[in-house]
Amino acid sequence: MEAKKIRSTFIEFFQSKQHQFVPSSPIVVKNDPTLMFTNAGMNQFKDAFLGNEVAKFSRVANSQKCLRVSGKHNDLEEVGVDTYHHTMFEMLGNWSFGDYFKKEAIAWAWELLTEVYKLDKDRLYVSVFEGDKGDNLGLDQEAYDFWKAIVPEDRIIMGSKKDNFWEMGDTGPCGPCSEIHIDLRSAEERSSIAGKDLVNMDHPQVIEIWNLVFMQFNRLADGSLKELPAKHVDTGMGFERLVRAIQHKYSNYDTDLFQPFIQYLEGKSGKSYGKSEETDIAFRVIVDHIRAISFTIADGQLPSNNKAGYVIRRILRRAVRYGYTFLGFTEPFLYELSPLISENFGEIFPEVQQQQDFIAKVIQEEEASFLRTLDNGLKMLDQIKEELKSKNETVISGKTAFDLYDTYGFPLDLTSLIARENGLSLDEKSFAEEMEKQKSRSRAASESETGDWVLVHEDEGVEFIGYDFLESYSHIIKYRVVKDKKGDKFQLVLDKTPFYAESGGQVGDTGFLVSDSEKISVIDTKKENDLIVHFVEKLPANPEARFSAEVDQVKRHLTMNNHTATHLLQSALKEVLGDHVQQRGSLVNDHVLRFDFSHFSKMTEEEISKVEDIVNAKIRENIPLIEKRNVPIEEAKKMGATALFGEKYGDYVRVITFDPTYSVELCGGTHVPSTAQIGLFKITSEGSVASGVRRIEAITSMEAEKYLKEQESLLKEIQELLKNPKDLKKAVETLLQERNDLKKEIEGLHLEKAAGVKTELLNQFVSGEGVNTLIAKVTLPNADSLKKLAYELKNEVDSAFAILAAEIDGKPQIAVILDEGLVQSKNLNAGQIVRDLAKEIQGGGGGQPFFATAGGKNLAGLDNVVAKAKEMFL
Ligand code: ATP
Ligand code: MG
């Protein structure tokens, strides 16, 4: 069975059991401070499990894009070295939200694997949670009994908390689980050791394929467990491992999910997969990583220097590095795999197909820049080798290796490989220490401790009313304390709030909570999954009171101006630059708007000005806002609404329109009632942020006015400086012209003066035996003219020997020149002489035997130079 068919069979099987198919949520997580990337199918259902939200469907099936390269689940170091852990993988899942529980989950999993996919029952083992004293939990007897009804008891394994108790993170929903493992070894191997003994022993052929989690508890910050109000099922099956089992392959990489990629690399490198462990790992790392990189870029995360962006950059570099060292790829190559990604995964994940060119471009640019880094790193290493050699040492210190890693992104294993090739070794222990030091530095910087929610009022669901109102009477549902280095902060959730939580680039609202006795500042508002969390400076003395929640209206209105202007800008950019313009990021606050978009070249002045003109024309048209809430997503798409990649949209969306023929966008932000309120739009900068991504910064209304006023007053000041000419531009041009003319005139005068000096000097040469000597003090405009004068004297006088003590711009200089012949015949050396004489002016210099100069500090010494020279040579 082909991989595509295996995937669709899974979905259809659960659809036949009344499950609703839902698409994967983006792989890059937004609005969740505890998670950078989706690491399990359950992430998108977290709110349903926590009871913050009522699940839309009680039974769901899906295939979720997951990435396990950071935080609690980090498989990065295994990937490529083994054959069944990936960075990015698909997790197939079936879900029950307060509907069926252990019995059905177990029976259906078995039915699907053995009757639909026809996996050999003799190769399957299942595990059950044995209980844990610390958590005061006993054996999961229910699960045990349901399994016992379908599999022989000797195939049921007792699992410890480590393997059989699933937790999302330090806190949150959790519960016992039952895993299904498969033994994929040959008959021969199976007859020598029983598969049961190899389960959970990291054997590459005896692997876990499916984990059925029975969500029963919520882990609180103090470590205790609290029973969840309703019980849920969360299952996760590694799609790549399932495909391998069904296709009877030795490794995930032998399946049709990875083979096309491996074959491409074989062709390109001239090396074959399966020949040596070293190159095999490289093949696997690359074909694994290209998926992770492509999917995250498609969901809006560009490689960068911090947080999620840095994780992606490191994965990409790992792939490039393996290609460079083991497959001989010294030029960018990863990006060439982009068409294969689109071909193989575009059907189920259309975002990689739609953005194929963009993804390739970003990857190629990153590769090129890392390959330059690699080159530099290699040169650095050469230097380090030389240094060690000169000191007769053979160990590269951990500090050096760490600097290479930290500053140049140079991986440790490469440093170590090169060290070995050169008969050197590496102090890995002290490298690890340096690494740990850095980690604890960054941990200390970011450490904060989030307390549990304290309930104040019964939770009846949170209502956002900020589209229609900027004030409301509200009650606090719950609050919590966040402790960090800077002290305690507080977060609270209201039953009803006009405060907009930061999202879609728009900053969160600020304002006040006012009760009869108190006024508390709200300093920010953010989303945590779907909760609206208000950040406050202190907790109210009486949290149960009724508060008037008041949004800072001025700030909100200015922000709205900028948000609407961003929509107008996006449409104008499409009109001027083309339809390839896609939003890649945005920031909207009360001062500026920043808009990142895909476009491959710098915008010209004309393009920028055209875009400004269009936006300002739309502002003057005073187009009214058409806001539609709860539009079915399909209908919104038919309206031509612009959607963003990597954004999680529900079935019902909000559509913001300013003229149906001009700007229609899916957007949750706040907007002006009609465009004239924006007043004025002005672009203040246009530049590049990453390969293929441009950034525009612009201002509107009051900020734009202020900007123009500043420009105007600058102009006025200039005008006044120039004594208010009628035509300012002409006046400046005239000024520049006059300046040029004067400069030329001065140069001419200098020349004239130098010529005058020269004529005088020519008369002062003293003839001696085979040499004509001149020793003189002169005043000249610059060093060039001194050199020029010296050469001219030499050329015009036979056997000339001249010593010029010059005052140039208030500083002393000496030039000594002599006919080349004299160097030999009179044994004279200009460099020597000048150094001798320079002592008189507290200076130094040098040059060639026939011409040398010196500068100094002591102008008064020039007379001594002349006197000393006369003493020596006359
Ligand atoms: P393992 O012990 O093999 O790392 P796990 O216990 O971390 O697995 P779960 O968190 O239970 O796995 O995830 C559910 C399923 O997802 C697993 O049964 C497995 O099939 C799959 N899976 C987990 N991690 C990976 C990975 N890095 N690459 C591919 N599939 C994975
Ligand atoms: Mg794991």
Short mmCIF file of C-alpha atoms in Angstrom, two decimals, residues 245-460:
data_model
loop_
_atom_site.label_atom_id
_atom_site.label_comp_id
_atom_site.label_asym_id
_atom_site.label_seq_id
_atom_site.Cartn_x
_atom_site.Cartn_y
_atom_site.Cartn_z
CA ALA A 245 5.56 -1.56 8.95
CA ILE A 246 2.93 -1.95 6.26
CA GLN A 247 5.47 -1.76 3.44
CA HIS A 248 7.71 -4.29 5.25
CA LYS A 249 10.77 -2.07 5.17
CA TYR A 250 13.91 -2.19 7.21
CA SER A 251 13.83 1.55 7.95
CA ASN A 252 11.46 4.52 7.65
CA TYR A 253 13.79 5.85 4.96
CA ASP A 254 13.19 2.85 2.70
CA THR A 255 9.52 3.76 2.28
CA ASP A 256 8.05 5.76 -0.58
CA LEU A 257 7.91 8.77 1.75
CA PHE A 258 11.67 9.27 1.59
CA GLN A 259 12.94 7.24 -1.37
CA PRO A 260 12.37 9.90 -4.07
CA PHE A 261 14.54 12.29 -2.03
CA ILE A 262 17.29 9.77 -1.43
CA GLN A 263 17.35 8.87 -5.09
CA TYR A 264 17.73 12.50 -6.07
CA LEU A 265 20.68 12.90 -3.70
CA GLU A 266 22.27 9.68 -4.99
CA GLY A 267 22.12 11.05 -8.51
CA LYS A 268 23.55 14.38 -7.50
CA SER A 269 26.37 13.11 -5.30
CA GLY A 270 27.28 10.01 -7.28
CA LYS A 271 27.20 8.09 -3.98
CA SER A 272 24.82 5.25 -3.18
CA TYR A 273 22.63 4.86 -0.14
CA GLY A 274 23.35 1.67 1.79
CA LYS A 275 27.11 1.56 1.19
CA SER A 276 28.55 3.02 4.39
CA GLU A 277 27.11 4.08 7.73
CA GLU A 278 28.71 7.51 7.49
CA THR A 279 27.18 8.49 4.16
CA ASP A 280 23.89 6.77 5.04
CA ILE A 281 23.49 9.01 8.06
CA ALA A 282 24.13 12.02 5.86
CA PHE A 283 21.45 10.89 3.38
CA ARG A 284 18.96 10.37 6.19
CA VAL A 285 19.72 13.64 7.95
CA ILE A 286 19.22 15.60 4.74
CA VAL A 287 15.99 13.96 3.59
CA ASP A 288 14.58 14.26 7.09
CA HIS A 289 15.63 17.86 7.66
CA ILE A 290 14.41 19.19 4.33
CA ARG A 291 10.88 18.32 5.40
CA ALA A 292 11.19 20.07 8.75
CA ILE A 293 12.69 23.16 7.15
CA SER A 294 10.16 23.37 4.31
CA PHE A 295 7.11 22.87 6.50
CA THR A 296 8.15 25.45 9.07
CA ILE A 297 9.00 28.05 6.45
CA ALA A 298 5.64 27.35 4.81
CA ASP A 299 3.98 28.05 8.15
CA GLY A 300 5.64 31.43 8.41
CA GLN A 301 8.80 30.81 10.41
CA LEU A 302 11.90 32.08 8.64
CA PRO A 303 15.38 31.04 9.77
CA SER A 304 16.79 33.72 12.05
CA ASN A 305 19.00 34.36 15.03
CA ASN A 306 16.61 33.76 17.86
CA LYS A 307 13.96 31.49 19.24
CA ALA A 308 12.01 29.39 16.72
CA GLY A 309 13.92 30.95 13.84
CA TYR A 310 17.20 29.84 15.34
CA VAL A 311 15.98 26.28 15.79
CA ILE A 312 15.17 26.16 12.08
CA ARG A 313 18.51 27.71 11.18
CA ARG A 314 20.31 25.03 13.21
CA ILE A 315 18.39 22.21 11.54
CA LEU A 316 19.20 23.63 8.14
CA ARG A 317 22.86 23.96 9.04
CA ARG A 318 22.99 20.41 10.29
CA ALA A 319 21.72 19.22 6.90
CA VAL A 320 24.13 21.42 4.94
CA ARG A 321 27.01 20.28 7.09
CA TYR A 322 26.31 16.57 6.54
CA GLY A 323 26.00 17.19 2.80
CA TYR A 324 29.24 19.16 2.77
CA THR A 325 31.33 16.70 4.73
CA PHE A 326 29.98 13.34 3.59
CA LEU A 327 28.35 13.85 0.20
CA GLY A 328 30.73 16.47 -1.16
CA PHE A 329 28.16 19.23 -1.66
CA THR A 330 30.12 22.46 -1.51
CA GLU A 331 27.40 24.53 -3.21
CA PRO A 332 23.78 25.02 -2.07
CA PHE A 333 21.83 21.84 -2.78
CA LEU A 334 18.98 21.53 -0.27
CA TYR A 335 16.75 23.98 -2.11
CA GLU A 336 16.79 21.66 -5.13
CA LEU A 337 14.63 19.25 -3.12
CA SER A 338 11.78 21.78 -2.92
CA PRO A 339 9.91 20.52 -5.98
CA LEU A 340 9.94 17.00 -4.50
CA ILE A 341 8.44 18.30 -1.26
CA SER A 342 5.67 19.97 -3.17
CA GLU A 343 5.08 16.91 -5.36
CA ASN A 344 4.99 14.43 -2.47
CA PHE A 345 3.20 16.41 0.23
CA GLY A 346 1.35 19.14 -1.65
CA GLU A 347 -1.87 17.21 -1.78
CA ILE A 348 -2.40 16.87 1.96
CA PHE A 349 -0.46 20.03 2.90
CA PRO A 350 -1.18 22.50 0.08
CA GLU A 351 0.86 25.26 1.76
CA VAL A 352 4.15 23.68 0.68
CA GLN A 353 2.98 23.56 -2.93
CA GLN A 354 1.63 27.08 -3.00
CA GLN A 355 4.87 28.51 -1.63
CA GLN A 356 7.34 26.22 -3.38
CA ASP A 357 9.39 29.00 -5.01
CA PHE A 358 9.51 31.11 -1.91
CA ILE A 359 10.61 28.18 0.26
CA ALA A 360 13.34 27.26 -2.20
CA LYS A 361 14.60 30.83 -2.34
CA VAL A 362 14.80 31.18 1.44
CA ILE A 363 16.61 27.85 1.79
CA GLN A 364 19.07 28.61 -0.98
CA GLU A 365 20.04 31.93 0.54
CA GLU A 366 20.51 30.39 4.01
CA GLU A 367 22.62 27.61 2.56
CA ALA A 368 24.84 30.01 0.66
CA SER A 369 25.45 32.09 3.74
CA PHE A 370 26.18 29.07 5.94
CA LEU A 371 28.58 27.65 3.36
CA ARG A 372 30.50 30.93 3.58
CA THR A 373 30.53 30.53 7.36
CA LEU A 374 31.80 26.99 7.00
CA ASP A 375 34.58 28.27 4.77
CA ASN A 376 35.52 30.94 7.30
CA GLY A 377 35.36 28.43 10.13
CA LEU A 378 37.68 26.11 8.24
CA LYS A 379 40.15 28.94 7.76
CA MET A 380 39.93 29.75 11.46
CA LEU A 381 40.63 26.13 12.24
CA ASP A 382 43.70 26.24 10.00
CA GLN A 383 44.99 29.15 12.05
CA ILE A 384 44.25 27.34 15.28
CA LYS A 385 46.16 24.31 14.00
CA GLU A 386 49.18 26.46 13.16
CA GLU A 387 49.13 28.08 16.59
CA LEU A 388 48.95 24.72 18.34
CA LYS A 389 51.78 23.43 16.22
CA SER A 390 54.01 26.36 17.07
CA LYS A 391 53.36 25.73 20.76
CA ASN A 392 53.86 22.00 20.31
CA GLU A 393 50.36 21.26 21.58
CA THR A 394 47.79 18.81 20.22
CA VAL A 395 44.54 19.57 22.03
CA ILE A 396 41.98 22.10 20.80
CA SER A 397 40.54 23.67 23.94
CA GLY A 398 36.85 23.50 24.75
CA LYS A 399 36.72 27.27 24.80
CA THR A 400 38.09 27.53 21.26
CA ALA A 401 35.68 24.89 19.98
CA PHE A 402 32.84 26.66 21.74
CA ASP A 403 33.75 30.01 20.22
CA LEU A 404 33.75 28.40 16.79
CA TYR A 405 30.34 26.93 17.53
CA ASP A 406 28.82 29.99 19.15
CA THR A 407 30.18 32.76 16.94
CA TYR A 408 30.50 30.98 13.61
CA GLY A 409 27.74 28.39 13.99
CA PHE A 410 30.46 25.79 13.51
CA PRO A 411 29.24 22.39 14.74
CA LEU A 412 31.26 20.48 17.33
CA ASP A 413 31.29 17.22 15.43
CA LEU A 414 32.88 18.93 12.45
CA THR A 415 35.55 20.57 14.60
CA SER A 416 36.20 17.20 16.14
CA LEU A 417 36.37 15.47 12.75
CA ILE A 418 38.87 17.97 11.40
CA ALA A 419 40.88 17.75 14.58
CA ARG A 420 41.14 14.00 14.16
CA GLU A 421 42.12 14.32 10.51
CA ASN A 422 44.99 16.53 11.64
CA GLY A 423 46.22 14.35 14.43
CA LEU A 424 44.72 16.69 17.04
CA SER A 425 42.20 16.01 19.72
CA LEU A 426 39.44 18.09 21.23
CA ASP A 427 38.64 18.77 24.85
CA GLU A 428 34.98 17.78 24.66
CA LYS A 429 34.53 17.89 28.38
CA SER A 430 35.40 21.54 28.68
CA PHE A 431 33.31 22.22 25.57
CA ALA A 432 30.35 20.70 27.39
CA GLU A 433 31.13 22.89 30.39
CA GLU A 434 31.16 26.04 28.24
CA MET A 435 27.86 24.96 26.72
CA GLU A 436 26.35 24.41 30.13
CA LYS A 437 27.56 27.82 31.28
CA GLN A 438 25.84 29.46 28.33
CA LYS A 439 22.65 27.51 28.93
CA SER A 440 22.46 28.47 32.56
CA ARG A 441 23.13 32.10 31.59
CA SER A 442 20.15 32.10 29.27
CA ARG A 443 18.04 30.11 31.70
CA ALA A 444 18.73 32.62 34.45
CA ALA A 445 17.77 35.41 32.08
CA SER A 446 14.43 33.93 31.17
CA GLU A 447 13.47 32.01 34.26
CA SER A 448 9.98 32.64 35.46
CA GLU A 449 7.57 30.63 37.49
CA THR A 450 3.93 30.59 36.62
CA GLY A 451 1.52 29.79 39.43
CA ASP A 452 -1.77 27.95 39.08
CA TRP A 453 -4.93 29.81 38.26
CA VAL A 454 -6.92 30.88 41.28
CA LEU A 455 -10.63 30.78 40.53
CA VAL A 456 -12.66 33.80 41.62
CA HIS A 457 -15.94 33.41 39.80
CA GLU A 458 -17.45 30.35 38.20
CA ASP A 459 -16.18 30.18 34.63
CA GLU A 460 -19.01 30.76 32.22
#
